[in-house]
PDB file of C-alpha atoms in Angstrom:
ATOM      1  CA  MET O   1     -28.985 -16.553 -23.961  1.00 47.00           C
ATOM      2  CA  GLN O   2     -26.507 -16.551 -20.343  1.00 56.00           C
ATOM      3  CA  THR O   3     -23.788 -14.222 -21.707  1.00 83.00           C
ATOM      4  CA  LEU O   4     -22.547 -13.499 -17.767  1.00 91.00           C
ATOM      5  CA  GLU O   5     -22.528 -17.143 -16.454  1.00 90.00           C
ATOM      6  CA  GLY O   6     -20.623 -17.455 -13.316  1.00 89.00           C
ATOM      7  CA  LYS O   7     -19.711 -13.865 -13.188  1.00 95.00           C
ATOM      8  CA  VAL O   8     -20.115 -12.021  -9.663  1.00 96.00           C
ATOM      9  CA  PHE O   9     -21.475  -8.318  -9.682  1.00 97.00           C
ATOM     10  CA  ILE O  10     -21.791  -5.837  -6.826  1.00 97.00           C
ATOM     11  CA  LEU O  11     -25.089  -3.966  -7.683  1.00 97.00           C
ATOM     12  CA  THR O  12     -25.762  -0.845  -4.665  1.00 96.00           C
ATOM     13  CA  GLY O  13     -28.579   0.782  -4.320  1.00 91.00           C
ATOM     14  CA  GLY O  14     -29.861  -2.808  -4.288  1.00 88.00           C
ATOM     15  CA  GLY O  15     -33.275  -2.374  -2.726  1.00 86.00           C
ATOM     16  CA  GLY O  16     -34.105   0.391  -5.221  1.00 87.00           C
ATOM     17  CA  ALA O  17     -36.880   0.169  -8.337  1.00 88.00           C
ATOM     18  CA  ILE O  18     -34.362   0.525 -10.934  1.00 91.00           C
ATOM     19  CA  ALA O  19     -32.093  -1.887  -9.121  1.00 90.00           C
ATOM     20  CA  GLY O  20     -34.290  -4.421  -8.752  1.00 91.00           C
ATOM     21  CA  ALA O  21     -35.022  -4.479 -12.454  1.00 92.00           C
ATOM     22  CA  ILE O  22     -31.306  -4.637 -13.183  1.00 95.00           C
ATOM     23  CA  ALA O  23     -30.972  -7.494 -10.934  1.00 94.00           C
ATOM     24  CA  LYS O  24     -33.269  -9.670 -12.610  1.00 93.00           C
ATOM     25  CA  SER O  25     -31.582  -9.239 -16.048  1.00 94.00           C
ATOM     26  CA  PHE O  26     -28.315  -9.777 -14.643  1.00 95.00           C
ATOM     27  CA  THR O  27     -29.727 -13.148 -13.032  1.00 94.00           C
ATOM     28  CA  GLN O  28     -31.752 -14.044 -16.178  1.00 93.00           C
ATOM     29  CA  ALA O  29     -27.716 -13.442 -17.740  1.00 94.00           C
ATOM     30  CA  GLY O  30     -26.039 -16.023 -15.525  1.00 93.00           C
ATOM     31  CA  ALA O  31     -24.290 -13.771 -13.392  1.00 95.00           C
ATOM     32  CA  LYS O  32     -24.280 -14.275  -9.052  1.00 95.00           C
ATOM     33  CA  LEU O  33     -25.086 -10.880  -7.579  1.00 96.00           C
ATOM     34  CA  ALA O  34     -24.051  -9.098  -4.680  1.00 96.00           C
ATOM     35  CA  LEU O  35     -26.799  -6.802  -3.421  1.00 96.00           C
ATOM     36  CA  VAL O  36     -25.871  -3.933  -1.817  1.00 95.00           C
ATOM     37  CA  ASP O  37     -28.101  -1.108   0.453  1.00 93.00           C
ATOM     38  CA  ALA O  38     -27.614   0.677   3.299  1.00 90.00           C
ATOM     39  CA  HIS O  39     -31.086  -0.839   4.687  1.00 83.00           C
ATOM     40  CA  GLU O  40     -30.584  -4.165   6.107  1.00 81.00           C
ATOM     41  CA  GLY O  41     -34.295  -5.296   5.815  1.00 77.00           C
ATOM     42  CA  THR O  42     -35.235  -4.165   2.011  1.00 79.00           C
ATOM     43  CA  ILE O  43     -31.426  -5.953   0.851  1.00 87.00           C
ATOM     44  CA  HIS O  44     -32.160  -9.338   2.545  1.00 87.00           C
ATOM     45  CA  GLN O  45     -35.550  -9.408   1.371  1.00 85.00           C
ATOM     46  CA  ARG O  46     -34.761  -8.943  -2.333  1.00 84.00           C
ATOM     47  CA  ALA O  47     -31.646 -11.114  -1.866  1.00 87.00           C
ATOM     48  CA  GLN O  48     -33.852 -13.858  -0.828  1.00 86.00           C
ATOM     49  CA  GLU O  49     -36.427 -13.615  -3.868  1.00 84.00           C
ATOM     50  CA  LEU O  50     -33.370 -12.979  -6.699  1.00 82.00           C
ATOM     51  CA  GLY O  51     -31.124 -15.761  -5.151  1.00 80.00           C
ATOM     52  CA  GLY O  52     -28.448 -13.313  -4.367  1.00 89.00           C
ATOM     53  CA  ARG O  53     -26.219 -12.549  -1.576  1.00 93.00           C
ATOM     54  CA  ALA O  54     -27.202  -9.473   0.435  1.00 93.00           C
ATOM     55  CA  PHE O  55     -24.622  -6.809   1.974  1.00 95.00           C
ATOM     56  CA  VAL O  56     -25.502  -3.644   4.227  1.00 94.00           C
ATOM     57  CA  ALA O  57     -22.673  -0.917   3.566  1.00 94.00           C
ATOM     58  CA  ASN O  58     -22.855   2.871   3.905  1.00 94.00           C
ATOM     59  CA  LEU O  59     -20.995   4.343   0.654  1.00 96.00           C
ATOM     60  CA  THR O  60     -21.035   7.683   2.011  1.00 95.00           C
ATOM     61  CA  HIS O  61     -18.206   6.191   3.993  1.00 96.00           C
ATOM     62  CA  TYR O  62     -14.945   4.821   2.056  1.00 97.00           C
ATOM     63  CA  PRO O  63     -14.218   2.217   4.800  1.00 96.00           C
ATOM     64  CA  ASP O  64     -17.358   0.676   4.540  1.00 96.00           C
ATOM     65  CA  ALA O  65     -16.525   0.790   0.429  1.00 97.00           C
ATOM     66  CA  GLU O  66     -13.300  -0.831   1.251  1.00 97.00           C
ATOM     67  CA  MET O  67     -15.121  -3.710   3.624  1.00 97.00           C
ATOM     68  CA  LEU O  68     -17.302  -4.429   1.364  1.00 97.00           C
ATOM     69  CA  ILE O  69     -15.288  -5.588  -1.870  1.00 97.00           C
ATOM     70  CA  ARG O  70     -13.355  -7.634   0.747  1.00 96.00           C
ATOM     71  CA  GLN O  71     -16.732  -9.030   2.293  1.00 96.00           C
ATOM     72  CA  VAL O  72     -17.816  -9.709  -1.452  1.00 97.00           C
ATOM     73  CA  LYS O  73     -14.649 -11.798  -2.304  1.00 95.00           C
ATOM     74  CA  ALA O  74     -14.294 -13.850   0.957  1.00 96.00           C
ATOM     75  CA  GLN O  75     -18.256 -15.248   0.734  1.00 95.00           C
ATOM     76  CA  MET O  76     -18.716 -15.132  -3.343  1.00 95.00           C
ATOM     77  CA  GLY O  77     -14.916 -16.221  -4.413  1.00 93.00           C
ATOM     78  CA  ARG O  78     -14.554 -13.143  -7.138  1.00 94.00           C
ATOM     79  CA  VAL O  79     -15.636 -10.047  -8.146  1.00 96.00           C
ATOM     80  CA  ASP O  80     -16.379  -9.379 -11.644  1.00 95.00           C
ATOM     81  CA  GLY O  81     -17.924  -5.823 -11.737  1.00 96.00           C
ATOM     82  CA  LEU O  82     -19.809  -2.965 -10.294  1.00 97.00           C
ATOM     83  CA  VAL O  83     -23.674  -1.955 -11.464  1.00 97.00           C
ATOM     84  CA  HIS O  84     -23.886   1.551  -9.344  1.00 97.00           C
ATOM     85  CA  THR O  85     -27.373   2.637  -8.632  1.00 95.00           C
ATOM     86  CA  VAL O  86     -27.359   4.601  -5.337  1.00 94.00           C
ATOM     87  CA  GLY O  87     -28.155   8.311  -6.062  1.00 92.00           C
ATOM     88  CA  GLY O  88     -30.734  10.708  -5.077  1.00 90.00           C
ATOM     89  CA  PHE O  89     -33.368  13.759  -6.555  1.00 88.00           C
ATOM     90  CA  ALA O  90     -34.086  16.737  -5.485  1.00 86.00           C
ATOM     91  CA  TYR O  91     -36.788  19.547  -7.202  1.00 88.00           C
ATOM     92  CA  ALA O  92     -34.703  22.769  -6.253  1.00 89.00           C
ATOM     93  CA  PRO O  93     -34.653  26.038  -8.243  1.00 90.00           C
ATOM     94  CA  ILE O  94     -31.135  27.582  -7.121  1.00 91.00           C
ATOM     95  CA  LYS O  95     -32.997  30.484  -5.422  1.00 92.00           C
ATOM     96  CA  ASP O  96     -34.713  28.204  -3.387  1.00 91.00           C
ATOM     97  CA  ALA O  97     -31.838  25.443  -2.546  1.00 91.00           C
ATOM     98  CA  ASP O  98     -30.677  25.074   1.039  1.00 92.00           C
ATOM     99  CA  PRO O  99     -27.254  25.062   1.053  1.00 93.00           C
ATOM    100  CA  SER O 100     -26.966  21.791   2.635  1.00 95.00           C
ATOM    101  CA  LEU O 101     -28.610  20.531  -0.568  1.00 95.00           C
ATOM    102  CA  TYR O 102     -25.277  20.599  -2.475  1.00 95.00           C
ATOM    103  CA  ASP O 103     -23.446  18.119   0.007  1.00 95.00           C
ATOM    104  CA  ARG O 104     -26.794  15.763  -0.054  1.00 95.00           C
ATOM    105  CA  MET O 105     -26.738  16.027  -3.781  1.00 95.00           C
ATOM    106  CA  PHE O 106     -23.076  15.364  -4.141  1.00 97.00           C
ATOM    107  CA  ASP O 107     -22.793  12.643  -1.352  1.00 96.00           C
ATOM    108  CA  LEU O 108     -25.187  10.518  -2.779  1.00 96.00           C
ATOM    109  CA  ASN O 109     -24.743  10.685  -6.582  1.00 96.00           C
ATOM    110  CA  MET O 110     -21.105  11.284  -6.897  1.00 97.00           C
ATOM    111  CA  ARG O 111     -19.074  10.597  -3.723  1.00 97.00           C
ATOM    112  CA  THR O 112     -20.817   7.203  -3.427  1.00 97.00           C
ATOM    113  CA  LEU O 113     -19.423   6.499  -6.858  1.00 98.00           C
ATOM    114  CA  PHE O 114     -16.150   7.293  -6.240  1.00 98.00           C
ATOM    115  CA  TYR O 115     -15.760   5.492  -3.299  1.00 98.00           C
ATOM    116  CA  ILE O 116     -17.120   2.407  -4.173  1.00 98.00           C
ATOM    117  CA  SER O 117     -15.015   2.737  -8.141  1.00 97.00           C
ATOM    118  CA  ARG O 118     -11.963   3.474  -6.100  1.00 97.00           C
ATOM    119  CA  ALA O 119     -12.387   0.340  -3.761  1.00 97.00           C
ATOM    120  CA  ILE O 120     -13.136  -2.151  -6.528  1.00 97.00           C
ATOM    121  CA  ILE O 121     -10.785  -0.975  -9.335  1.00 96.00           C
ATOM    122  CA  PRO O 122      -7.426  -2.541  -7.675  1.00 95.00           C
ATOM    123  CA  GLU O 123      -9.082  -5.840  -7.630  1.00 94.00           C
ATOM    124  CA  LEU O 124     -10.431  -5.424 -11.343  1.00 96.00           C
ATOM    125  CA  LEU O 125      -6.605  -4.511 -12.518  1.00 94.00           C
ATOM    126  CA  GLY O 126      -5.594  -7.833 -10.823  1.00 92.00           C
ATOM    127  CA  GLN O 127      -7.547 -10.221 -12.491  1.00 88.00           C
ATOM    128  CA  LYS O 128      -7.330  -7.931 -15.395  1.00 87.00           C
ATOM    129  CA  ASP O 129     -10.883  -8.070 -16.132  1.00 90.00           C
ATOM    130  CA  GLY O 130     -14.229  -6.258 -15.229  1.00 94.00           C
ATOM    131  CA  PHE O 131     -17.143  -3.816 -15.512  1.00 96.00           C
ATOM    132  CA  ILE O 132     -17.978  -0.651 -13.924  1.00 97.00           C
ATOM    133  CA  ALA O 133     -21.133   0.947 -14.953  1.00 97.00           C
ATOM    134  CA  GLY O 134     -22.977   4.434 -13.257  1.00 97.00           C
ATOM    135  CA  ILE O 135     -26.576   6.068 -13.817  1.00 96.00           C
ATOM    136  CA  SER O 136     -26.657   9.785 -15.058  1.00 97.00           C
ATOM    137  CA  ALA O 137     -29.528  11.404 -16.191  1.00 95.00           C
ATOM    138  CA  ALA O 138     -30.963  13.327 -18.822  1.00 94.00           C
ATOM    139  CA  ALA O 139     -30.047  16.506 -17.491  1.00 93.00           C
ATOM    140  CA  ALA O 140     -26.475  15.656 -17.552  1.00 93.00           C
ATOM    141  CA  TRP O 141     -26.721  14.610 -21.421  1.00 94.00           C
ATOM    142  CA  HIS O 142     -28.616  17.893 -22.174  1.00 92.00           C
ATOM    143  CA  GLY O 143     -26.487  20.325 -20.238  1.00 89.00           C
ATOM    144  CA  ALA O 144     -28.794  22.004 -18.404  1.00 88.00           C
ATOM    145  CA  GLY O 145     -31.343  20.616 -15.238  1.00 87.00           C
ATOM    146  CA  PRO O 146     -33.679  24.160 -14.663  1.00 90.00           C
ATOM    147  CA  GLY O 147     -35.258  23.742 -11.570  1.00 89.00           C
ATOM    148  CA  VAL O 148     -32.947  20.566 -11.277  1.00 90.00           C
ATOM    149  CA  ALA O 149     -29.367  22.185 -10.988  1.00 94.00           C
ATOM    150  CA  LEU O 150     -27.725  20.132  -8.200  1.00 95.00           C
ATOM    151  CA  TYR O 151     -29.078  17.131  -8.910  1.00 94.00           C
ATOM    152  CA  ALA O 152     -27.853  17.827 -12.845  1.00 95.00           C
ATOM    153  CA  ALA O 153     -24.188  19.274 -11.930  1.00 96.00           C
ATOM    154  CA  ALA O 154     -24.376  16.114  -9.744  1.00 97.00           C
ATOM    155  CA  LYS O 155     -25.267  13.349 -12.563  1.00 97.00           C
ATOM    156  CA  ALA O 156     -23.114  15.514 -14.753  1.00 97.00           C
ATOM    157  CA  ALA O 157     -20.206  14.726 -12.761  1.00 97.00           C
ATOM    158  CA  VAL O 158     -20.718  10.882 -12.929  1.00 97.00           C
ATOM    159  CA  ALA O 159     -20.750  11.283 -16.195  1.00 97.00           C
ATOM    160  CA  THR O 160     -17.542  13.071 -16.385  1.00 97.00           C
ATOM    161  CA  TYR O 161     -16.216  10.824 -13.633  1.00 98.00           C
ATOM    162  CA  LEU O 162     -16.813   7.696 -15.377  1.00 98.00           C
ATOM    163  CA  ARG O 163     -15.615   8.838 -18.925  1.00 97.00           C
ATOM    164  CA  SER O 164     -12.422  10.038 -17.279  1.00 97.00           C
ATOM    165  CA  LEU O 165     -12.400   6.357 -15.470  1.00 97.00           C
ATOM    166  CA  ASP O 166     -12.723   4.895 -18.885  1.00 95.00           C
ATOM    167  CA  ALA O 167      -9.508   6.690 -20.369  1.00 95.00           C
ATOM    168  CA  GLU O 168      -7.733   5.757 -17.478  1.00 95.00           C
ATOM    169  CA  LEU O 169      -8.215   2.141 -18.141  1.00 94.00           C
ATOM    170  CA  ALA O 170      -7.371   2.539 -21.815  1.00 90.00           C
ATOM    171  CA  GLY O 171      -5.242  -1.037 -22.503  1.00 87.00           C
ATOM    172  CA  THR O 172      -7.021  -2.764 -20.236  1.00 90.00           C
ATOM    173  CA  ALA O 173      -9.867  -5.207 -20.650  1.00 87.00           C
ATOM    174  CA  ILE O 174     -11.973  -3.253 -17.873  1.00 93.00           C
ATOM    175  CA  ARG O 175     -14.913  -1.789 -19.516  1.00 93.00           C
ATOM    176  CA  VAL O 176     -16.702   1.669 -18.468  1.00 96.00           C
ATOM    177  CA  ALA O 177     -20.792   2.140 -18.991  1.00 96.00           C
ATOM    178  CA  ILE O 178     -22.565   5.322 -18.445  1.00 97.00           C
ATOM    179  CA  VAL O 179     -26.748   5.064 -18.476  1.00 96.00           C
ATOM    180  CA  TYR O 180     -28.766   7.786 -19.357  1.00 96.00           C
ATOM    181  CA  PRO O 181     -32.577   7.388 -18.556  1.00 94.00           C
ATOM    182  CA  MET O 182     -33.955   9.657 -21.012  1.00 91.00           C
ATOM    183  CA  GLY O 183     -37.152  10.617 -19.192  1.00 87.00           C
ATOM    184  CA  ALA O 184     -38.986   9.711 -16.451  1.00 84.00           C
ATOM    185  CA  VAL O 185     -38.387   5.790 -15.058  1.00 87.00           C
ATOM    186  CA  ASP O 186     -41.830   4.010 -13.788  1.00 76.00           C
ATOM    187  CA  THR O 187     -40.984   3.171 -10.593  1.00 83.00           C
ATOM    188  CA  PRO O 188     -43.269   3.553  -7.500  1.00 80.00           C
ATOM    189  CA  ALA O 189     -42.084   6.527  -6.302  1.00 83.00           C
ATOM    190  CA  ASN O 190     -42.542   8.502  -9.563  1.00 83.00           C
ATOM    191  CA  ARG O 191     -45.837   6.779  -9.510  1.00 85.00           C
ATOM    192  CA  LYS O 192     -47.102   8.376  -6.149  1.00 84.00           C
ATOM    193  CA  GLU O 193     -44.936  11.525  -7.001  1.00 81.00           C
ATOM    194  CA  MET O 194     -46.954  12.268 -10.394  1.00 86.00           C
ATOM    195  CA  PRO O 195     -50.277  10.272 -10.212  1.00 86.00           C
ATOM    196  CA  GLU O 196     -51.648  12.191 -12.953  1.00 84.00           C
ATOM    197  CA  ALA O 197     -49.085  10.756 -15.265  1.00 85.00           C
ATOM    198  CA  ASP O 198     -49.052   7.938 -17.664  1.00 85.00           C
ATOM    199  CA  PRO O 199     -46.431   5.681 -16.936  1.00 86.00           C
ATOM    200  CA  MET O 200     -46.899   3.782 -19.834  1.00 89.00           C
ATOM    201  CA  ALA O 201     -45.195   6.978 -21.527  1.00 85.00           C
ATOM    202  CA  TRP O 202     -42.014   6.154 -18.967  1.00 86.00           C
ATOM    203  CA  VAL O 203     -38.799   4.729 -19.190  1.00 89.00           C
ATOM    204  CA  ASP O 204     -39.324   0.641 -18.412  1.00 88.00           C
ATOM    205  CA  PRO O 205     -36.461  -0.320 -15.797  1.00 88.00           C
ATOM    206  CA  ALA O 206     -36.549  -3.554 -17.483  1.00 91.00           C
ATOM    207  CA  GLU O 207     -34.704  -1.948 -20.524  1.00 94.00           C
ATOM    208  CA  ILE O 208     -32.233  -0.536 -18.371  1.00 94.00           C
ATOM    209  CA  GLY O 209     -31.483  -3.944 -17.388  1.00 93.00           C
ATOM    210  CA  GLU O 210     -31.329  -5.672 -20.509  1.00 93.00           C
ATOM    211  CA  SER O 211     -28.963  -2.443 -22.102  1.00 93.00           C
ATOM    212  CA  LEU O 212     -26.753  -3.215 -18.711  1.00 95.00           C
ATOM    213  CA  VAL O 213     -26.260  -6.798 -19.348  1.00 94.00           C
ATOM    214  CA  TYR O 214     -25.614  -6.410 -23.010  1.00 92.00           C
ATOM    215  CA  ALA O 215     -23.033  -3.036 -22.010  1.00 93.00           C
ATOM    216  CA  ALA O 216     -21.295  -5.463 -19.390  1.00 93.00           C
ATOM    217  CA  SER O 217     -21.091  -8.831 -21.751  1.00 89.00           C
ATOM    218  CA  ARG O 218     -17.541  -9.344 -23.160  1.00 75.00           C
ATOM    219  CA  SER O 219     -16.903  -8.633 -26.975  1.00 72.00           C
ATOM    220  CA  PRO O 220     -13.289  -9.146 -28.609  1.00 65.00           C
ATOM    221  CA  ARG O 221     -14.253  -6.080 -31.442  1.00 71.00           C
ATOM    222  CA  GLY O 222     -16.114  -3.354 -29.796  1.00 77.00           C
ATOM    223  CA  ARG O 223     -17.687  -2.147 -26.485  1.00 83.00           C
ATOM    224  CA  VAL O 224     -20.539   0.332 -25.363  1.00 86.00           C
ATOM    225  CA  MET O 225     -19.862   2.897 -23.425  1.00 91.00           C
ATOM    226  CA  GLU O 226     -22.802   5.554 -23.383  1.00 93.00           C
ATOM    227  CA  LEU O 227     -26.709   4.287 -23.379  1.00 93.00           C
ATOM    228  CA  GLN O 228     -29.334   6.909 -23.823  1.00 94.00           C
ATOM    229  CA  ILE O 229     -32.633   5.011 -22.724  1.00 93.00           C
ATOM    230  CA  PHE O 230     -35.650   6.785 -24.178  1.00 93.00           C
ATOM    231  CA  PRO O 231     -39.302   6.672 -22.924  1.00 91.00           C
ATOM    232  CA  PRO O 232     -41.441   4.585 -26.069  1.00 89.00           C
ATOM    233  CA  ARG O 233     -42.728   6.949 -28.984  1.00 82.00           C
TER     234      ARG O 233
END
């Protein structure tokens, strides 16, 4: 069933593995995608594969975020929502963490979300409808990330920011969702980093995509806001 027929969604981090699974789910649901990445070659290839449109933007710069919204609306006619997958991970116990890692974790995970959501909100308010989603982490849900404290803190900031945004948007038809992968996600990068592990015991990124389609689909009597995606038993 095509639940998002004709809707235009911006998918950031569009060249990544998780974004690829989300893109397939949204395309199958009838959505049109504006695929965004900082790397031009990767995003053009994926857009061609999925029938979306490619946009290049560095979302750590606010002018790029503003320009992106204008470009998507000019080329695709409308903007109905945002699924933000840009982020970064680093394993670094606090005693070993380089001070520069603080900026990297918060720039990639939180600053990019703030900039792109700040840029899109006026557009969604103007049309009185929309959807905004971001990716948090299990460490943020549990409230502790031993060995990954800066990553966990940045992802907790993502979740708190999105909850606060949802509260600010009360009384509007704009829906907000937070996804928490509650374990390793089956991506090429994780397979490379953990070659001895069984990827069949990890979260299938397709499950993240399907869950977000469900959250993005309009319902007059309910909405899904916080989505925990668990690995198989």
